[in-house]
mmCIF file of C-alpha atoms in Angstrom:
data_model
loop_
_atom_site.group_PDB
_atom_site.id
_atom_site.type_symbol
_atom_site.label_atom_id
_atom_site.label_comp_id
_atom_site.label_asym_id
_atom_site.label_seq_id
_atom_site.Cartn_x
_atom_site.Cartn_y
_atom_site.Cartn_z
ATOM 1 C CA MET A 1 -148.436 95.436 45.347
ATOM 2 C CA ILE A 2 -147.830 91.743 44.992
ATOM 3 C CA LYS A 3 -146.460 90.050 42.051
ATOM 4 C CA LYS A 4 -149.484 88.274 40.245
ATOM 5 C CA MET A 5 -149.768 84.971 38.638
ATOM 6 C CA SER A 6 -152.313 83.139 36.438
ATOM 7 C CA PRO A 7 -154.887 81.119 37.921
ATOM 8 C CA SER A 8 -153.964 77.786 36.823
ATOM 9 C CA GLU A 9 -150.745 78.436 38.990
ATOM 10 C CA ASN A 10 -152.165 78.919 42.326
ATOM 11 C CA ASP A 11 -154.469 76.842 44.652
ATOM 12 C CA PHE A 12 -155.655 79.677 46.436
ATOM 13 C CA ASP A 13 -158.429 81.848 45.026
ATOM 14 C CA ILE A 14 -157.391 85.406 46.123
ATOM 15 C CA PRO A 15 -158.414 88.365 43.928
ATOM 16 C CA ALA A 16 -155.886 91.175 43.611
ATOM 17 C CA LYS A 17 -157.910 93.714 45.899
ATOM 18 C CA ASN A 18 -157.755 90.952 48.677
ATOM 19 C CA CYS A 19 -153.611 91.651 48.327
ATOM 20 C CA CYS A 20 -151.691 94.363 50.036
ATOM 21 C CA ARG A 21 -148.176 95.432 50.503
ATOM 22 C CA MET A 22 -147.451 97.220 53.764
ATOM 23 C CA VAL A 23 -144.229 99.052 53.850
ATOM 24 C CA ILE A 24 -142.511 100.359 57.181
ATOM 25 C CA LEU A 25 -139.983 103.116 56.936
ATOM 26 C CA GLY A 26 -138.200 105.193 59.353
ATOM 27 C CA SER A 27 -134.825 105.934 60.860
ATOM 28 C CA THR A 28 -132.555 103.353 62.380
ATOM 29 C CA LYS A 29 -133.223 102.393 66.377
ATOM 30 C CA VAL A 30 -136.787 103.775 66.106
ATOM 31 C CA GLY A 31 -138.484 100.246 66.824
ATOM 32 C CA LYS A 32 -139.769 99.408 63.287
ATOM 33 C CA THR A 33 -138.916 95.701 63.590
ATOM 34 C CA ALA A 34 -140.314 95.646 67.013
ATOM 35 C CA ILE A 35 -143.836 96.908 65.612
ATOM 36 C CA VAL A 36 -143.727 93.990 63.231
ATOM 37 C CA SER A 37 -142.557 91.683 65.920
ATOM 38 C CA GLN A 38 -145.602 92.725 68.011
ATOM 39 C CA PHE A 39 -148.079 92.425 64.902
ATOM 40 C CA LEU A 40 -146.817 88.825 63.773
ATOM 41 C CA ASN A 41 -146.012 87.175 67.200
ATOM 42 C CA GLY A 42 -146.849 89.183 69.959
ATOM 43 C CA ARG A 43 -143.264 89.428 71.237
ATOM 44 C CA PHE A 44 -140.828 92.335 71.931
ATOM 45 C CA ASP A 45 -137.022 91.472 71.487
ATOM 46 C CA GLU A 46 -134.725 93.277 73.955
ATOM 47 C CA GLN A 47 -131.982 92.746 71.781
ATOM 48 C CA TYR A 48 -131.395 95.201 68.814
ATOM 49 C CA THR A 49 -130.393 93.638 65.412
ATOM 50 C CA PRO A 50 -130.037 96.156 62.529
ATOM 51 C CA THR A 51 -132.517 95.369 59.454
ATOM 52 C CA ILE A 52 -131.041 95.172 56.242
ATOM 53 C CA GLU A 53 -134.507 94.258 54.868
ATOM 54 C CA ASP A 54 -137.082 91.817 55.940
ATOM 55 C CA PHE A 55 -140.095 90.368 54.261
ATOM 56 C CA HIS A 56 -142.918 88.749 55.832
ATOM 57 C CA ARG A 57 -146.390 87.344 54.654
ATOM 58 C CA LYS A 58 -149.403 86.738 56.727
ATOM 59 C CA MET A 59 -152.537 85.065 55.169
ATOM 60 C CA TYR A 60 -155.943 85.507 56.392
ATOM 61 C CA CYS A 61 -159.372 83.927 56.163
ATOM 62 C CA ILE A 62 -162.221 86.361 57.265
ATOM 63 C CA LYS A 63 -165.909 85.719 56.810
ATOM 64 C CA GLY A 64 -165.023 83.084 53.912
ATOM 65 C CA ASP A 65 -162.728 85.387 52.218
ATOM 66 C CA VAL A 66 -158.947 84.775 51.815
ATOM 67 C CA TYR A 67 -156.448 87.788 52.101
ATOM 68 C CA GLN A 68 -152.571 88.262 51.619
ATOM 69 C CA LEU A 69 -150.713 90.715 53.563
ATOM 70 C CA ASP A 70 -147.030 91.177 52.589
ATOM 71 C CA ILE A 71 -144.962 93.084 55.069
ATOM 72 C CA LEU A 72 -141.629 95.018 54.098
ATOM 73 C CA ASP A 73 -139.446 95.924 57.122
ATOM 74 C CA THR A 74 -137.037 98.355 55.504
ATOM 75 C CA SER A 75 -133.403 99.372 56.622
ATOM 76 C CA GLY A 76 -133.179 102.747 58.400
ATOM 77 C CA ASN A 77 -129.815 103.409 56.638
ATOM 78 C CA HIS A 78 -131.310 103.282 53.069
ATOM 79 C CA PRO A 79 -127.861 102.889 51.285
ATOM 80 C CA PHE A 80 -129.646 102.356 48.018
ATOM 81 C CA PRO A 81 -132.162 105.130 47.220
ATOM 82 C CA ALA A 82 -133.344 103.308 44.145
ATOM 83 C CA MET A 83 -134.447 100.373 46.377
ATOM 84 C CA ARG A 84 -136.149 102.496 48.608
ATOM 85 C CA ARG A 85 -138.027 104.367 45.566
ATOM 86 C CA LEU A 86 -139.206 100.764 44.218
ATOM 87 C CA SER A 87 -140.264 99.857 47.914
ATOM 88 C CA ILE A 88 -142.593 102.915 47.552
ATOM 89 C CA LEU A 89 -143.823 102.488 44.349
ATOM 90 C CA THR A 90 -144.905 98.897 45.003
ATOM 91 C CA GLY A 91 -146.274 99.683 48.387
ATOM 92 C CA ASP A 92 -149.973 99.901 49.207
ATOM 93 C CA VAL A 93 -149.995 101.102 52.609
ATOM 94 C CA PHE A 94 -147.205 102.571 54.950
ATOM 95 C CA ILE A 95 -146.274 103.148 58.431
ATOM 96 C CA LEU A 96 -143.798 105.695 59.269
ATOM 97 C CA VAL A 97 -141.924 105.497 62.492
ATOM 98 C CA PHE A 98 -140.091 107.759 64.650
ATOM 99 C CA SER A 99 -138.930 108.145 68.145
ATOM 100 C CA LEU A 100 -140.368 110.709 70.415
ATOM 101 C CA ASP A 101 -137.105 111.548 71.981
ATOM 102 C CA ASN A 102 -135.319 111.753 68.756
ATOM 103 C CA ARG A 103 -136.156 114.995 66.738
ATOM 104 C CA ASP A 104 -133.883 113.829 63.748
ATOM 105 C CA SER A 105 -135.894 110.624 63.313
ATOM 106 C CA PHE A 106 -138.977 112.924 63.074
ATOM 107 C CA GLN A 107 -137.295 115.139 60.604
ATOM 108 C CA GLU A 108 -136.794 111.865 58.507
ATOM 109 C CA VAL A 109 -140.543 110.918 58.693
ATOM 110 C CA GLN A 110 -141.469 114.551 57.352
ATOM 111 C CA ARG A 111 -139.102 113.549 54.313
ATOM 112 C CA LEU A 112 -140.334 110.361 53.879
ATOM 113 C CA LYS A 113 -144.008 111.443 53.879
ATOM 114 C CA ARG A 114 -143.121 113.907 51.099
ATOM 115 C CA GLN A 115 -141.060 111.407 49.035
ATOM 116 C CA ILE A 116 -144.214 108.865 49.423
ATOM 117 C CA ILE A 117 -146.725 111.498 48.223
ATOM 118 C CA GLU A 118 -144.228 112.580 45.223
ATOM 119 C CA THR A 119 -143.460 109.289 44.230
ATOM 120 C CA LYS A 120 -147.047 107.971 44.007
ATOM 121 C CA SER A 121 -148.011 111.212 42.254
ATOM 122 C CA CYS A 122 -145.624 110.379 39.574
ATOM 123 C CA LEU A 123 -146.857 107.017 39.056
ATOM 124 C CA LYS A 124 -150.541 108.375 39.210
ATOM 125 C CA ASN A 125 -149.644 110.709 36.448
ATOM 126 C CA LYS A 126 -148.974 107.682 34.303
ATOM 127 C CA THR A 127 -152.007 105.536 35.306
ATOM 128 C CA LYS A 128 -154.493 108.293 35.424
ATOM 129 C CA GLU A 129 -155.458 106.808 38.908
ATOM 130 C CA ASN A 130 -156.363 108.859 42.064
ATOM 131 C CA VAL A 131 -153.515 108.812 44.541
ATOM 132 C CA ASP A 132 -154.884 107.628 47.905
ATOM 133 C CA VAL A 133 -152.177 106.460 50.156
ATOM 134 C CA PRO A 134 -153.050 104.970 53.431
ATOM 135 C CA LEU A 135 -150.463 106.058 55.803
ATOM 136 C CA VAL A 136 -150.004 106.037 59.702
ATOM 137 C CA ILE A 137 -147.253 107.908 61.623
ATOM 138 C CA CYS A 138 -146.100 106.506 64.609
ATOM 139 C CA GLY A 139 -144.287 108.037 67.746
ATOM 140 C CA ASN A 140 -142.733 105.102 69.377
ATOM 141 C CA LYS A 141 -141.056 104.519 72.587
ATOM 142 C CA GLY A 142 -143.844 106.215 74.664
ATOM 143 C CA ASP A 143 -143.009 104.006 77.612
ATOM 144 C CA ARG A 144 -139.648 105.776 78.231
ATOM 145 C CA GLU A 145 -139.075 108.577 80.932
ATOM 146 C CA PHE A 146 -137.661 111.131 78.369
ATOM 147 C CA TYR A 147 -137.273 114.594 77.238
ATOM 148 C CA ARG A 148 -139.746 114.996 74.481
ATOM 149 C CA GLU A 149 -137.881 116.391 71.571
ATOM 150 C CA VAL A 150 -141.020 116.414 69.275
ATOM 151 C CA GLN A 151 -143.966 118.707 70.169
ATOM 152 C CA SER A 152 -147.687 117.613 69.488
ATOM 153 C CA GLU A 153 -148.270 120.805 67.584
ATOM 154 C CA GLU A 154 -145.739 119.748 64.953
ATOM 155 C CA ILE A 155 -147.231 116.435 64.424
ATOM 156 C CA GLU A 156 -150.632 117.782 64.298
ATOM 157 C CA GLN A 157 -149.248 120.095 61.543
ATOM 158 C CA LEU A 158 -147.930 117.241 59.664
ATOM 159 C CA VAL A 159 -151.222 115.068 59.423
ATOM 160 C CA ALA A 160 -153.513 118.077 59.008
ATOM 161 C CA GLY A 161 -156.058 118.157 56.393
ATOM 162 C CA ASP A 162 -154.832 114.546 55.093
ATOM 163 C CA GLU A 163 -157.547 112.172 55.450
ATOM 164 C CA GLN A 164 -155.463 109.398 54.657
ATOM 165 C CA CYS A 165 -152.853 109.935 57.253
ATOM 166 C CA ALA A 166 -153.351 109.245 61.045
ATOM 167 C CA TYR A 167 -151.072 109.671 64.115
ATOM 168 C CA PHE A 168 -150.619 107.299 66.954
ATOM 169 C CA GLU A 169 -148.353 107.495 70.001
ATOM 170 C CA ILE A 170 -147.306 103.813 70.488
ATOM 171 C CA SER A 171 -145.022 101.781 72.657
ATOM 172 C CA ALA A 172 -143.811 98.596 70.636
ATOM 173 C CA LYS A 173 -142.137 97.285 73.864
ATOM 174 C CA ARG A 174 -145.477 97.357 75.920
ATOM 175 C CA ASN A 175 -147.771 96.877 72.766
ATOM 176 C CA THR A 176 -149.547 100.126 73.878
ATOM 177 C CA ASN A 177 -151.932 101.578 70.962
ATOM 178 C CA VAL A 178 -150.213 99.133 68.274
ATOM 179 C CA ASP A 179 -153.602 97.114 67.558
ATOM 180 C CA GLN A 180 -155.347 100.173 67.554
ATOM 181 C CA MET A 181 -152.936 101.853 65.058
ATOM 182 C CA PHE A 182 -153.343 98.843 62.625
ATOM 183 C CA GLN A 183 -157.006 98.913 62.816
ATOM 184 C CA THR A 184 -156.851 102.451 61.614
ATOM 185 C CA LEU A 185 -154.394 101.722 58.897
ATOM 186 C CA PHE A 186 -156.577 98.665 57.560
ATOM 187 C CA THR A 187 -160.023 100.901 57.745
ATOM 188 C CA MET A 188 -158.167 103.629 55.599
ATOM 189 C CA ALA A 189 -157.192 100.861 53.011
ATOM 190 C CA LYS A 190 -160.740 99.402 52.961
ATOM 191 C CA LEU A 191 -159.367 96.210 54.590
ATOM 192 C CA PRO A 192 -161.165 94.223 57.197
ATOM 193 C CA ASN A 193 -160.490 95.253 60.758
ATOM 194 C CA GLU A 194 -160.087 91.662 61.517
ATOM 195 C CA MET A 195 -156.530 91.761 59.958
ATOM 196 C CA SER A 196 -155.405 93.426 63.259
ATOM 197 C CA PRO A 197 -153.762 91.299 65.794
ATOM 198 C CA ASP A 198 -156.395 91.347 68.518
ATOM 199 C CA LEU A 199 -159.130 90.549 66.071
ATOM 200 C CA HIS A 200 -158.483 87.265 64.795
ATOM 201 C CA ARG A 201 -157.592 83.847 65.696
ATOM 202 C CA LYS A 202 -153.894 82.834 65.323
ATOM 203 C CA VAL A 203 -153.302 79.554 63.869
ATOM 204 C CA SER A 204 -150.280 77.479 62.840
ATOM 205 C CA VAL A 205 -149.106 76.812 59.286
ATOM 206 C CA GLN A 206 -150.444 73.283 59.608
ATOM 207 C CA TYR A 207 -153.797 74.764 59.327
ATOM 208 C CA CYS A 208 -153.143 76.393 55.754
ATOM 209 C CA ASP A 209 -155.250 73.457 54.265
ATOM 210 C CA MET A 210 -158.043 75.269 56.301
ATOM 211 C CA LEU A 211 -157.493 78.579 54.255
ATOM 212 C CA ARG A 212 -157.319 76.571 51.089
ATOM 213 C CA THR A 213 -160.770 74.759 51.629
ATOM 214 C CA LYS A 214 -162.496 78.170 52.688
ATOM 215 C CA SER A 215 -160.988 79.928 49.807
ATOM 216 C CA LEU A 216 -162.599 77.225 47.438
ATOM 217 C CA LYS A 217 -165.873 77.356 49.343
ATOM 218 C CA ASN A 218 -166.090 80.998 50.058
ATOM 219 C CA LYS A 219 -169.279 81.689 48.007
ATOM 220 C CA ASN A 220 -171.131 79.659 50.675
ATOM 221 C CA LYS A 221 -169.235 80.968 53.440
ATOM 222 C CA LYS A 222 -169.954 84.589 53.366
ATOM 223 C CA ASN A 223 -171.868 84.704 56.468
ATOM 224 C CA ASP A 224 -169.048 82.732 58.600
ATOM 225 C CA GLY A 225 -167.851 85.354 61.193
ATOM 226 C CA ASP A 226 -164.825 83.474 61.988
ATOM 227 C CA ALA A 227 -161.326 85.052 61.336
ATOM 228 C CA TYR A 228 -158.091 83.291 61.119
ATOM 229 C CA GLY A 229 -154.586 84.504 60.576
ATOM 230 C CA ILE A 230 -151.330 82.528 59.817
ATOM 231 C CA VAL A 231 -147.832 83.882 59.398
ATOM 232 C CA ALA A 232 -146.399 82.187 56.320
ATOM 233 C CA PRO A 233 -143.004 80.622 56.902
ATOM 234 C CA PHE A 234 -140.004 81.109 54.699
ATOM 235 C CA ALA A 235 -142.038 83.906 52.856
ATOM 236 C CA ARG A 236 -139.814 85.173 49.923
ATOM 237 C CA ARG A 237 -139.914 88.858 48.787
ATOM 238 C CA PRO A 238 -140.641 89.297 45.098
ATOM 239 C CA SER A 239 -137.804 89.847 43.013
ATOM 240 C CA VAL A 240 -136.483 93.125 42.003
ATOM 241 C CA HIS A 241 -137.426 92.246 38.439
ATOM 242 C CA SER A 242 -140.847 91.008 39.177
ATOM 243 C CA ASP A 243 -141.499 94.266 41.299
ATOM 244 C CA LEU A 244 -140.191 96.465 38.027
ATOM 245 C CA MET A 245 -142.372 94.392 35.831
ATOM 246 C CA TYR A 246 -145.279 95.230 37.888
ATOM 247 C CA ILE A 247 -144.693 98.847 37.727
ATOM 248 C CA LYS A 248 -144.083 98.958 34.020
ATOM 249 C CA GLU A 249 -147.443 96.981 33.416
ATOM 250 C CA LYS A 250 -149.218 99.312 35.837
ATOM 251 C CA ALA A 251 -147.913 102.459 33.952
ATOM 252 C CA ILE A 252 -148.698 101.071 30.411
ATOM 253 C CA GLY A 253 -152.008 99.498 31.398
ATOM 254 C CA GLY A 254 -153.217 102.016 33.967
ATOM 255 C CA GLY A 255 -154.239 99.143 36.273
ATOM 256 C CA GLN A 256 -156.919 97.912 33.924
ATOM 257 C CA GLY A 257 -158.064 94.181 34.388
ATOM 258 C CA LYS A 258 -156.051 93.901 37.758
ATOM 259 C CA ASP A 259 -159.514 92.379 39.473
ATOM 260 C CA LYS A 260 -158.972 89.452 37.084
ATOM 261 C CA GLU A 261 -155.514 88.558 38.538
ATOM 262 C CA ARG A 262 -154.733 86.930 41.582
ATOM 263 C CA CYS A 263 -151.781 86.630 44.206
ATOM 264 C CA ILE A 264 -148.809 84.661 44.014
ATOM 265 C CA ILE A 265 -148.299 82.194 46.900
ATOM 266 C CA SER A 266 -144.590 81.448 47.383
#
């Protein structure tokens, strides 16, 4: 989730229910960062650079309401298990990525899915809330000519019976099925479909005042059918301390009153 701040500290009027943190997990070299790049910029970088941890933020104005999506692109090496657990505890929606030609990466996704459910269930026991974790599993690199190491039956077994879990075979390189995957994830999370890349108008950060104006007038803009998206420059990941305090408050307070809080814009 997003660190909260009091209304007086924030020019935007974004209720907590309109704030979401997306966490992307998987082994190294499976295309996690490439998926994020397609989502944010519609680009694919041929050069591979190992990810330590990247944080991105995108703001939306959809039908007069403002939304904040934070994206955590994690390392495939996960040298710090405690940080991975923290990422899971504070995440709202998840994308698990494996490569169709790498069985080890699929087995890692199996482990990750179990870890997410177990970790979220542990928090649920303290907050007395239902554990609904919108999650999409992606078999990436579908554009390649390869020997398939992961069979469809195994994938079906992994997602079977879980209404909050979906599977897509995608190509981050060719941008195949990427938008459909995000639409499904946002639908499961009860977020607007317009947050998907193909369903909103992309504007530059210079239009940030437009978001502020619309957020202040959103009561009169409910019928506004326009949807805009802005990638926030220089977005900073909330500190570990902030995340730990959020988890502590959630465990103690059971999430009560969160609709009265707002998102932080930094």
